[in-house]
mmCIF file of C-alpha atoms and ligand atoms in Angstrom:
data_model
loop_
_atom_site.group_PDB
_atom_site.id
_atom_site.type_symbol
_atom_site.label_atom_id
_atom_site.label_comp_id
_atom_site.label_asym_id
_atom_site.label_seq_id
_atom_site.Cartn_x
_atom_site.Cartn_y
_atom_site.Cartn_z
ATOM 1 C CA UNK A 146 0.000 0.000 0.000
ATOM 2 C CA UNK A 147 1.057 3.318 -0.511
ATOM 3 C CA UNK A 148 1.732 5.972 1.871
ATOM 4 C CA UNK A 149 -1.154 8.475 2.582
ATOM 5 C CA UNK A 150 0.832 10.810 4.330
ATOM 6 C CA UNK A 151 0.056 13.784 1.824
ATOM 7 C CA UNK A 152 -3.252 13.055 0.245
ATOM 8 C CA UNK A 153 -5.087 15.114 2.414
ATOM 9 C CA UNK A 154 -2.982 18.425 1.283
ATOM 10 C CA UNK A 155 -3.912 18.417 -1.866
ATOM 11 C CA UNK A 156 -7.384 16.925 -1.187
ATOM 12 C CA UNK A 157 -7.745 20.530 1.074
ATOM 13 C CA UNK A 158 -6.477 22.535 -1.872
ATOM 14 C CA UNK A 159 -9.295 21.223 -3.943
ATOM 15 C CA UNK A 160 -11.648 21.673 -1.091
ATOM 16 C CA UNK A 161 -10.582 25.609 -1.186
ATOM 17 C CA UNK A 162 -10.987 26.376 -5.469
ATOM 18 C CA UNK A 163 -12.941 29.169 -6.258
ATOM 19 C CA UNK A 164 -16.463 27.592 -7.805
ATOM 20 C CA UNK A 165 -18.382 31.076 -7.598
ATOM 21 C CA UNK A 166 -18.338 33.145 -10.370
ATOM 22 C CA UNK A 167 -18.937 36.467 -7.419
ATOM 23 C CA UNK A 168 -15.655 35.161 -5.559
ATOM 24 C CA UNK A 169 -13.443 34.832 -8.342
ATOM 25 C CA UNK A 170 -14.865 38.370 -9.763
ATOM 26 C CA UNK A 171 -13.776 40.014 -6.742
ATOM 27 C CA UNK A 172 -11.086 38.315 -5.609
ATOM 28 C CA UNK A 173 -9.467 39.057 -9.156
ATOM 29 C CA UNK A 174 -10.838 42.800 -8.573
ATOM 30 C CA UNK A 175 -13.096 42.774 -11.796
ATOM 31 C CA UNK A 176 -15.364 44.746 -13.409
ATOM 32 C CA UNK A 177 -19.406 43.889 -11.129
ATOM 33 C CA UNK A 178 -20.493 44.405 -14.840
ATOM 34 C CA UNK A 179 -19.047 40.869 -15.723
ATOM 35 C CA UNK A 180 -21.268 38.875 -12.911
ATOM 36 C CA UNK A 181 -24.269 38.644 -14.881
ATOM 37 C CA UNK A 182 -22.666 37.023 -18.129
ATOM 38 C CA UNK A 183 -20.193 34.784 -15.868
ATOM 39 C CA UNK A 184 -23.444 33.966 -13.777
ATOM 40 C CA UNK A 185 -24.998 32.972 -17.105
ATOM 41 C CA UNK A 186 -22.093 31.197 -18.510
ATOM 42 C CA UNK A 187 -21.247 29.408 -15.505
ATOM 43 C CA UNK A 188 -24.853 27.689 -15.325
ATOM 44 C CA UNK A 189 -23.824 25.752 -18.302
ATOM 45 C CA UNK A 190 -20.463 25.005 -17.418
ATOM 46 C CA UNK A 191 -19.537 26.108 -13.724
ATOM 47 C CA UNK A 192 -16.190 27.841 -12.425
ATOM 48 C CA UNK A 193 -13.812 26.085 -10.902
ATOM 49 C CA UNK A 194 -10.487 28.146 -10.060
ATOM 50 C CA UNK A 195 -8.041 26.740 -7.312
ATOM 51 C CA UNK A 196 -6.389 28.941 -5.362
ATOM 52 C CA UNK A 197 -2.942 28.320 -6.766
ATOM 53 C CA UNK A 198 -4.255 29.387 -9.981
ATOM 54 C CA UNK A 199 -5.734 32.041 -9.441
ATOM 55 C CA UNK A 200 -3.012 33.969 -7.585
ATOM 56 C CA UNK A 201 -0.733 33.322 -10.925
ATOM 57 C CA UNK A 202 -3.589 35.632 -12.221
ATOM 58 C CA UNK A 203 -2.664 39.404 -11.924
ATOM 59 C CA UNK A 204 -5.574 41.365 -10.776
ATOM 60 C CA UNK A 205 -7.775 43.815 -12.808
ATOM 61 C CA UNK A 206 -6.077 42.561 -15.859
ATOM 62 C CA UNK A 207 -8.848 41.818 -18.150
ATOM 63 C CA UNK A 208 -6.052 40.681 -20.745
ATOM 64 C CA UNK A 209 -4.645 37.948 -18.428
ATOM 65 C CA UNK A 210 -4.056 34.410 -20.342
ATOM 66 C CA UNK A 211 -4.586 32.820 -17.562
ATOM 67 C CA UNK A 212 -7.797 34.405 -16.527
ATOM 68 C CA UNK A 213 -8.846 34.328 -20.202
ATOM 69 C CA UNK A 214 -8.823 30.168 -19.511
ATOM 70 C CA UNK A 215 -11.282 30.200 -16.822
ATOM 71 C CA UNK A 216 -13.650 33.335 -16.706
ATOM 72 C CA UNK A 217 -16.953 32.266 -18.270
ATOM 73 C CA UNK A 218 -18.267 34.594 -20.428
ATOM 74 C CA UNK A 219 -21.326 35.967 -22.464
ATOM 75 C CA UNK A 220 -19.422 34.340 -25.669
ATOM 76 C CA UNK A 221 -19.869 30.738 -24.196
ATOM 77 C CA UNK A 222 -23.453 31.494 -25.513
ATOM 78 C CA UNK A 223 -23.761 31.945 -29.124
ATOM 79 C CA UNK A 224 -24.431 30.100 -31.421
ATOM 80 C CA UNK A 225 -21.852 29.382 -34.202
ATOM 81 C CA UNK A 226 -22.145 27.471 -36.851
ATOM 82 C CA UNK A 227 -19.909 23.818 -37.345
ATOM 83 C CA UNK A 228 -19.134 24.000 -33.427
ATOM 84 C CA UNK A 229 -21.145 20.849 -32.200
ATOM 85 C CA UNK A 230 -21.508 19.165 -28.325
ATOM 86 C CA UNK A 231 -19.018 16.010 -29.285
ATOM 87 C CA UNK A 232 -16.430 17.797 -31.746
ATOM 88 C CA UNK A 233 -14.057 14.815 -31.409
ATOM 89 C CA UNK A 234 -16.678 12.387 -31.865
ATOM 90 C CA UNK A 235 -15.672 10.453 -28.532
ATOM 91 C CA UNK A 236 -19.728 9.210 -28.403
ATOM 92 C CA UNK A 237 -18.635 6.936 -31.658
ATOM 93 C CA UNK A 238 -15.931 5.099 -30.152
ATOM 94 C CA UNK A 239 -17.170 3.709 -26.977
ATOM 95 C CA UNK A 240 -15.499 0.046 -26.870
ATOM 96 C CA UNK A 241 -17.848 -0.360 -23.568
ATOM 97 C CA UNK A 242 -18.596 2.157 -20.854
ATOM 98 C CA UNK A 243 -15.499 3.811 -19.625
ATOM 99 C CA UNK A 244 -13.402 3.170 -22.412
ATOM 100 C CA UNK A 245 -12.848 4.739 -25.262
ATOM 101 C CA UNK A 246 -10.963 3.016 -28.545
ATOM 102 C CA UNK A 247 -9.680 5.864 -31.439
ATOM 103 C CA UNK A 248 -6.586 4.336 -32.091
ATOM 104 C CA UNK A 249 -4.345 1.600 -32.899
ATOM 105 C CA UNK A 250 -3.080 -0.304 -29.674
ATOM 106 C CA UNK A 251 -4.434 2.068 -27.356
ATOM 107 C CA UNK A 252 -7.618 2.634 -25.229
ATOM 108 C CA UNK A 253 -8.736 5.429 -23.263
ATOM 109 C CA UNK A 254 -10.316 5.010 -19.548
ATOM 110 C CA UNK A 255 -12.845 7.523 -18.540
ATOM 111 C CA UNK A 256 -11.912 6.891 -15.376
ATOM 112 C CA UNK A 257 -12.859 10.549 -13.798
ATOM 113 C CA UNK A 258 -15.696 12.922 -14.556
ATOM 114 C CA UNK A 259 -14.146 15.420 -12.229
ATOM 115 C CA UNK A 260 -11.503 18.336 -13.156
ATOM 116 C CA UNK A 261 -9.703 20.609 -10.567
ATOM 117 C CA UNK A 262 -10.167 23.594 -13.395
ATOM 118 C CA UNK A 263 -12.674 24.249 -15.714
ATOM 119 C CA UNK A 264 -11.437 25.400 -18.626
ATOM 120 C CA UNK A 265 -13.166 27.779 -20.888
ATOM 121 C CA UNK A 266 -12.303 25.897 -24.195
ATOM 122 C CA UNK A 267 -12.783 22.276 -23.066
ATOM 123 C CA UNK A 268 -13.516 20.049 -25.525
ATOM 124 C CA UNK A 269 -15.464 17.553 -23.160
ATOM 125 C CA UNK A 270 -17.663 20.221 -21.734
ATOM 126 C CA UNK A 271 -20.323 18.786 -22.865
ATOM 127 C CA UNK A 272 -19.285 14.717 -22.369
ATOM 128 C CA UNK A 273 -21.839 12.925 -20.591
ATOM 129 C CA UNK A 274 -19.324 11.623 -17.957
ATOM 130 C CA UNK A 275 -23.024 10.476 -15.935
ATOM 131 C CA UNK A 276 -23.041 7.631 -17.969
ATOM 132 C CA UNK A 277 -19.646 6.201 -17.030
ATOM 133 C CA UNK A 278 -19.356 3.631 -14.841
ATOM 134 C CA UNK A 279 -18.312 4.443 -11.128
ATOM 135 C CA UNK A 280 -18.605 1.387 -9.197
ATOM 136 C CA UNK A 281 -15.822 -1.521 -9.261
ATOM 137 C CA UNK A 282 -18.709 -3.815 -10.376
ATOM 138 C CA UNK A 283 -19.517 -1.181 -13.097
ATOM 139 C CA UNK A 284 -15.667 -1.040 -14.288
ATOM 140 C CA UNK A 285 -15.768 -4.966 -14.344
ATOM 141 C CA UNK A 286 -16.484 -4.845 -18.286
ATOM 142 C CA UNK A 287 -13.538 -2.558 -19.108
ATOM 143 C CA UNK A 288 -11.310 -4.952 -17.235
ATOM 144 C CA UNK A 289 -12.943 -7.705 -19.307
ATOM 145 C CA UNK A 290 -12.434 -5.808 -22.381
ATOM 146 C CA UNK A 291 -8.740 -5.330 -22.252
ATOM 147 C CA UNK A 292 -7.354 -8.472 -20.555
ATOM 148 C CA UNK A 293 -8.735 -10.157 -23.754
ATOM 149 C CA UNK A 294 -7.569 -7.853 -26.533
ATOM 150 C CA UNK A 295 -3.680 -8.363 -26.262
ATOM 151 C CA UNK A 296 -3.222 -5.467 -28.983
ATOM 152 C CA UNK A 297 -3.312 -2.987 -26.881
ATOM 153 C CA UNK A 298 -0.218 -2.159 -25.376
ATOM 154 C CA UNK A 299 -1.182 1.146 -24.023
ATOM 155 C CA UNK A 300 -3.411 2.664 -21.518
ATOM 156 C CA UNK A 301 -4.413 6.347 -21.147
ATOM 157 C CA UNK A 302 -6.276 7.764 -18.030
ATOM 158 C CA UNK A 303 -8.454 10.870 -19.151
ATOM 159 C CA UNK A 304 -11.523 12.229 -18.003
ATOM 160 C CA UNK A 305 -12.071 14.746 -16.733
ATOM 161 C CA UNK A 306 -8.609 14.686 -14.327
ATOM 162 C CA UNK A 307 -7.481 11.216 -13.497
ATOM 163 C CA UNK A 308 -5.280 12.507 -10.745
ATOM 164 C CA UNK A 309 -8.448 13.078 -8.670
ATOM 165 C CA UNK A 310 -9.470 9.908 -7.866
ATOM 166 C CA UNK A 311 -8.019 9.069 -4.360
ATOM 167 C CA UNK A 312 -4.473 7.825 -3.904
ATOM 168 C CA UNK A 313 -6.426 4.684 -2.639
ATOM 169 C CA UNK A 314 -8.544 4.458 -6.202
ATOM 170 C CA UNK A 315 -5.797 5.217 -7.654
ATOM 171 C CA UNK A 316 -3.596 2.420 -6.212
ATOM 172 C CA UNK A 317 -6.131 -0.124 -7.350
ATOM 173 C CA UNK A 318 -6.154 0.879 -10.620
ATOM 174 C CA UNK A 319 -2.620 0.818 -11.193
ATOM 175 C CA UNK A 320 -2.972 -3.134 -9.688
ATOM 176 C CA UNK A 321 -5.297 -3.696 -12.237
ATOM 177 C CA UNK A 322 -3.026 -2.176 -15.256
ATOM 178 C CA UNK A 323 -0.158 -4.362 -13.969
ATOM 179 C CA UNK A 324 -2.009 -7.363 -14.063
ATOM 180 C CA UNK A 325 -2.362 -7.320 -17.650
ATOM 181 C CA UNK A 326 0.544 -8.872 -19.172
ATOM 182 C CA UNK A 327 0.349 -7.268 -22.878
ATOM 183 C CA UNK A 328 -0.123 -3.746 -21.188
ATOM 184 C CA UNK A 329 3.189 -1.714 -21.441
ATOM 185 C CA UNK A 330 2.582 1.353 -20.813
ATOM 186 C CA UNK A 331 0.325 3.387 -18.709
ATOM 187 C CA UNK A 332 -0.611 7.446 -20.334
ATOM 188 C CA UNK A 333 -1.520 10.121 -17.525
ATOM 189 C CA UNK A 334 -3.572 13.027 -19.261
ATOM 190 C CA UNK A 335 -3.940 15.605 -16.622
ATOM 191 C CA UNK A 336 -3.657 19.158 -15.480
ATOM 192 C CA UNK A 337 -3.404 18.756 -11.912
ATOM 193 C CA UNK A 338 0.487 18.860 -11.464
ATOM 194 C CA UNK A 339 0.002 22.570 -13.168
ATOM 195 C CA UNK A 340 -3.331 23.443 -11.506
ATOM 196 C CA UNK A 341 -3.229 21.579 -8.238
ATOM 197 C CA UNK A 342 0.897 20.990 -7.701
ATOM 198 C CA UNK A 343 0.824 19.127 -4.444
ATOM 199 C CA UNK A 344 -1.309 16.343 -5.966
ATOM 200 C CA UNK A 345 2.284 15.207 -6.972
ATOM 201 C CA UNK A 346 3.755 13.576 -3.225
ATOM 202 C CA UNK A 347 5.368 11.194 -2.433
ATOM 203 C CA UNK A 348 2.618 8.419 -1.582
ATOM 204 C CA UNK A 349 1.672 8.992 -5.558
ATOM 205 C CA UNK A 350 5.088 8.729 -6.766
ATOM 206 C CA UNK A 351 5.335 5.739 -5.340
ATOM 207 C CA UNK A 352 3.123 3.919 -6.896
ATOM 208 C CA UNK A 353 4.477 5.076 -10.233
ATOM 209 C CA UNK A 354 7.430 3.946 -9.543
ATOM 210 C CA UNK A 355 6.141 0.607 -8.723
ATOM 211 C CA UNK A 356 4.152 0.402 -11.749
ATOM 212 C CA UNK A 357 6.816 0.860 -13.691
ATOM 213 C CA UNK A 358 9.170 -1.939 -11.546
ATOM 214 C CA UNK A 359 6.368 -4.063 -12.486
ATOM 215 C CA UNK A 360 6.479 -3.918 -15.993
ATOM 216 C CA UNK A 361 4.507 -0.878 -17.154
ATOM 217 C CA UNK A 362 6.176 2.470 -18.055
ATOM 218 C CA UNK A 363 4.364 5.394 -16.870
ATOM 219 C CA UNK A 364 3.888 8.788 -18.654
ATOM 220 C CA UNK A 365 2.853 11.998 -17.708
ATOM 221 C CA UNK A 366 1.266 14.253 -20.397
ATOM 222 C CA UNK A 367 0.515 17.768 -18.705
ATOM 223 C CA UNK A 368 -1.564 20.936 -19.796
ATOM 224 C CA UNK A 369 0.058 23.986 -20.082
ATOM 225 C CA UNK A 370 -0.868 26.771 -22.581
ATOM 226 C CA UNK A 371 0.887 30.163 -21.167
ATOM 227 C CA UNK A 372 4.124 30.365 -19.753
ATOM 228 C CA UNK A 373 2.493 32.539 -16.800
ATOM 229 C CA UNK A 374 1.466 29.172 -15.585
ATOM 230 C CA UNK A 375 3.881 27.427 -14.699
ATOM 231 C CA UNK A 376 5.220 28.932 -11.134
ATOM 232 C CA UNK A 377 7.400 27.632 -8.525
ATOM 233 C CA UNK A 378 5.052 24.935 -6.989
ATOM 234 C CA UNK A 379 4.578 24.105 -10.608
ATOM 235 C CA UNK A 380 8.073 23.303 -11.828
ATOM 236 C CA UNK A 381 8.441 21.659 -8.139
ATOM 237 C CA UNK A 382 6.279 18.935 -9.023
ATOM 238 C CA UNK A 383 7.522 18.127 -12.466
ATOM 239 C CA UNK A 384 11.179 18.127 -10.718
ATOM 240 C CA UNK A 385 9.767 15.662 -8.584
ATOM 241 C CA UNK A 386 8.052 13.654 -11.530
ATOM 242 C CA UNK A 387 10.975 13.935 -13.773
ATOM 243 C CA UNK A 388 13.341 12.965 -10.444
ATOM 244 C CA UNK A 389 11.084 9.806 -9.740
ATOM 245 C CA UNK A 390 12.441 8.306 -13.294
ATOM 246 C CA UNK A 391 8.336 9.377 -15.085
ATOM 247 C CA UNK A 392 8.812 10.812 -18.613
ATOM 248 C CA UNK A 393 6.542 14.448 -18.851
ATOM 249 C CA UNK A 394 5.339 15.502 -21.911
ATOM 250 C CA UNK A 395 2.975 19.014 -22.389
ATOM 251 C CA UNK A 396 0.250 19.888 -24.394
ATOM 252 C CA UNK A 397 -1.250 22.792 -25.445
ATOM 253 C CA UNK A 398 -4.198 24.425 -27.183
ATOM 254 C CA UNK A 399 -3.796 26.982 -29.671
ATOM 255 C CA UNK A 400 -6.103 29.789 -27.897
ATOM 256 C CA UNK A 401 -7.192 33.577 -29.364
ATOM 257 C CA UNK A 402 -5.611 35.997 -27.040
ATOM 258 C CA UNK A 403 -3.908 33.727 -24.839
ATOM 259 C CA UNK A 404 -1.175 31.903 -26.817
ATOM 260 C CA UNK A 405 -1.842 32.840 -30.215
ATOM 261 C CA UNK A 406 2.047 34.655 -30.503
ATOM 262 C CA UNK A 407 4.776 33.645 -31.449
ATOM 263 C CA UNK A 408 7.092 35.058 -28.510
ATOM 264 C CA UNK A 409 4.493 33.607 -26.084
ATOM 265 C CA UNK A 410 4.634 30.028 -27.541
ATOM 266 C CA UNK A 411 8.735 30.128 -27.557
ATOM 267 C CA UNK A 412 8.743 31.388 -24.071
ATOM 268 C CA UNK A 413 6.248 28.478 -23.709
ATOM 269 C CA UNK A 414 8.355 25.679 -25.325
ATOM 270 C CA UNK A 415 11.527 26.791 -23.734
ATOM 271 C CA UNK A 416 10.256 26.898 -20.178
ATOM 272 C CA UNK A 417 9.207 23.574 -20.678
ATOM 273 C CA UNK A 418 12.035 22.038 -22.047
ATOM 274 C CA UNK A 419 14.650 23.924 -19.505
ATOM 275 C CA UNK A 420 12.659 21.702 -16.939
ATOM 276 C CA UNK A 421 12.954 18.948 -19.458
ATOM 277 C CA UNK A 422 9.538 18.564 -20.292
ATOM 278 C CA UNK A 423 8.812 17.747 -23.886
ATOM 279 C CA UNK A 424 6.389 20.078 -26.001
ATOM 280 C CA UNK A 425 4.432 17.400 -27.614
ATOM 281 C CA UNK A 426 1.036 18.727 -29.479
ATOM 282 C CA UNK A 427 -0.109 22.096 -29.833
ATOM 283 C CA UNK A 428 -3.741 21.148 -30.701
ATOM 284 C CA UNK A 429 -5.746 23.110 -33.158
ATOM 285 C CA UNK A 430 -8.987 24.009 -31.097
ATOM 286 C CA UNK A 431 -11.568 21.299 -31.244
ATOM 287 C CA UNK A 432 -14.736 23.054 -32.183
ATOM 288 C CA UNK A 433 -17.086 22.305 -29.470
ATOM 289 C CA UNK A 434 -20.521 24.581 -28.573
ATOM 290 C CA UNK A 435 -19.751 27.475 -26.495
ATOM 291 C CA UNK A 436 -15.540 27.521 -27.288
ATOM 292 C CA UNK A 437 -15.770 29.296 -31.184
ATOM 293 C CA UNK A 438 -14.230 32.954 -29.690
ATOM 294 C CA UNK A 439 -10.733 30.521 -28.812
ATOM 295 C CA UNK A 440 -10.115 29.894 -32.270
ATOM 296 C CA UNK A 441 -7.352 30.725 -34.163
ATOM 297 C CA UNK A 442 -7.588 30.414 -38.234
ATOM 298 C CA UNK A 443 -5.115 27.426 -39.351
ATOM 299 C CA UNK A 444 -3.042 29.186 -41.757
ATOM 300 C CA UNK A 445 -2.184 31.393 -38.501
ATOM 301 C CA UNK A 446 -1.148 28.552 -36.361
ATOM 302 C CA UNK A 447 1.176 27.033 -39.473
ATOM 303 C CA UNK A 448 2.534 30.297 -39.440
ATOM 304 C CA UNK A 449 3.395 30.180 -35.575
ATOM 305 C CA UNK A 450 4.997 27.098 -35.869
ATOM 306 C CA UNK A 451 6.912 28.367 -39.172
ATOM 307 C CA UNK A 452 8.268 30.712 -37.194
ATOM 308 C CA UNK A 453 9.449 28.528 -34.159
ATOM 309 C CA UNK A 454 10.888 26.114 -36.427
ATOM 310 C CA UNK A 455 13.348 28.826 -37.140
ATOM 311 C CA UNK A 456 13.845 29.935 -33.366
ATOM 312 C CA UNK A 457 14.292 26.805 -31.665
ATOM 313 C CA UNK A 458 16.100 23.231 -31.734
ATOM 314 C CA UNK A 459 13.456 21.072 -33.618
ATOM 315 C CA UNK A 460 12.671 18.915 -29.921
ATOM 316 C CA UNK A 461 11.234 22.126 -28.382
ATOM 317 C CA UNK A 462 8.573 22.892 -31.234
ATOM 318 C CA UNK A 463 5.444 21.046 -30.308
ATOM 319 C CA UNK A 464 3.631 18.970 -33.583
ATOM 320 C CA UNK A 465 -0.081 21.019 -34.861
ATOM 321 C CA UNK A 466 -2.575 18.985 -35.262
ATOM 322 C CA UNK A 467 -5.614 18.441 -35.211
ATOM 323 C CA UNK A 468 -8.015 15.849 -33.969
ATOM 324 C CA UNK A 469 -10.621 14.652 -36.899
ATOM 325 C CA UNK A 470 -13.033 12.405 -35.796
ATOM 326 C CA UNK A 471 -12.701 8.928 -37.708
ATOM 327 C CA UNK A 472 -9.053 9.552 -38.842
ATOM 328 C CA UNK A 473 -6.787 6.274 -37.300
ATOM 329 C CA UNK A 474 -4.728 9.399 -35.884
ATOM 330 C CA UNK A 475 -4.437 12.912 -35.314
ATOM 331 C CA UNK A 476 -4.054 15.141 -38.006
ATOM 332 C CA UNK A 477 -0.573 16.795 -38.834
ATOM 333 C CA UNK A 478 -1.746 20.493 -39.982
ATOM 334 C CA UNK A 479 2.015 21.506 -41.701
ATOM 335 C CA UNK A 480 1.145 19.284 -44.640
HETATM 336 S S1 SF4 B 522 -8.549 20.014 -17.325
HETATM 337 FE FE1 SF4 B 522 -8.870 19.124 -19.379
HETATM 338 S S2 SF4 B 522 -10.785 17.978 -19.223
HETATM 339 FE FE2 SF4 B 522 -10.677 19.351 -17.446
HETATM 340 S S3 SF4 B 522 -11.758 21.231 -18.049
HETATM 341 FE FE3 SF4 B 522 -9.590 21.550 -18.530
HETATM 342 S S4 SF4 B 522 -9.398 20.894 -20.681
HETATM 343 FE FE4 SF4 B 522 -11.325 20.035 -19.905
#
């Protein structure tokens, strides 16, 4: 069993994020005049801040990046056309509840509905994460599913944030992964060591470490869009990630107003790598209802990456793609 010593420090931090859309407006120092439309907004798709994050936010700064991520506004509202509910078309490629099959020698687990930030852009805003199964008897299937297809080789955890089940959860599933003999590697989609840092202690390293003593390589793939977010408790827990022998890789989203530069994406990709984090996608936004005032044209976002191509050593510039529902992977958008 793993140590518990730290869970409940980060399980407090969560306790503490900002989920009212009054708080965060005044805590930030805001304009009253944006309560009505974050109220509005918020109904849909409700706020969740935590406290870390939000002090990386500089007050009364309307132009913020990272406020821009999480402030609901009256844009979440209107209706644009060829921005749908399931973008990605996740719905289509349910193997069996939980799991989710796109690609070749991988599946998906659904194995959290829950996120420690909501993020303005998400492309599962709308996922119907009430369906998914939440008992062990309910996961039984899943279990089923992939001891019997020895293709897959690789696991990813997604949700919603993976890293908020409980270290106890979360010890069981790693068990489970072990168990299968054809599983080699285990993928770890979440935001919490940027949003939520001290989700990354010891007790959890542990078990990656074990996990990987076992037989199946763990991987960390973060998500980071602004080099504003990544302060000192930040880069502490990828030191302690990277130090525990666990490979981190970033994505990001291509956002209007918030990364859409090319200084801003360099300063991005050379953060990361200086903590030797790989930049691995820049994603083209997935056009989901309620996220069409993110987007940034294509030919803009080959032109970014143009330009870092010529600024930086070709393992800092992250690949653009995007994700086209039906296509056996994602989409390279250079050509
Ligand atoms: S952390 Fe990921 S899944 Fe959660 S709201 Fe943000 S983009 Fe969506």
């Amino acid at each position: 069993m793993p140590t518990l010593l730290s869970e409940t420090t980060w399980q407090k931090s969560l306790a503490q994020a900002i989920r009212d859309p009054q708080e965060l407006i005044s805590r930030l120092n805001l304009p009253e005049e944006l309560l009505e439309p974050a109220r509005k907004s918020a109904h849909l798709f409700p706020v969740m801040v935590p406290i870390s994050y939000l002090n990386r936010i500089e007050p009364a700064n309307l132009n913020d990046p990272l406020l821009k991520q999480i402030l609901p506004i009256d844009l979440e509202n209107a209706f644009v056309p060829g921005f749908e509910a399931d973008a990605v078309g996740d719905l289509n490629v349910r193997a069996t509840p939980g799991m989710l099959q796109k690609y070749h020698g991988r599946a998906l687990l659904m194995v959290s509905g829950a996120c420690a930030i909501h993020c303005r852009y998400c492309f599962r805003r709308h996922y119907p994460y009430g369906d998914e199964p939440r008992t062990l008897q309910e996961w039984e299937p899943v279990w089923q599913t992939l001891q019997a297809d020895s293709t897959i080789q690789e696991i990813i955890l997604s949700g919603g944030d993976p890293l908020l089940l409980t270290d106890l959860r979360f010890h069981d599933l790693c068990e489970r992964i072990a168990a299968i003999p054809h599983v080699k590697r285990l993928r770890i989609h979440s935001r919490l060591p940027v949003v939520l840092p001290d989700r990354i202690h010891a007790g959890l390293l542990e078990m990656l470490q074990r996990l990987s003593e076992q037989g199946t390589m763990p991987w960390m793939v973060i998500h980071v869009n602004h080099p504003n977010e990544i302060a000192a408790d930040v880069e502490h827990a990828i030191r302690q990630l990277l130090q525990a022998g666990i490979p981190v890789l970033n994505q990001s989203v291509l956002l209007k107003g918030i990364n859409d530069t090319t200084e801003t994406l360099i300063a991005l990709s050379e953060k990361l790598v200086n903590l030797g984090v790989l930049p691995y996608y820049l994603h083209q936004l997935d056009r989901v209802t309620g996220t069409a005032h993110f987007e940034v044209p294509e030919a803009q976002g080959r032109k970014l990456i143009e330009e870092l191509r010529t600024r930086l050593p070709g393992y800092a510039v992250p690949q653009y793609v995007r994700e086209i529902p039906g296509e056996p992977h994602k989409t390279s958008l250079l050509g």
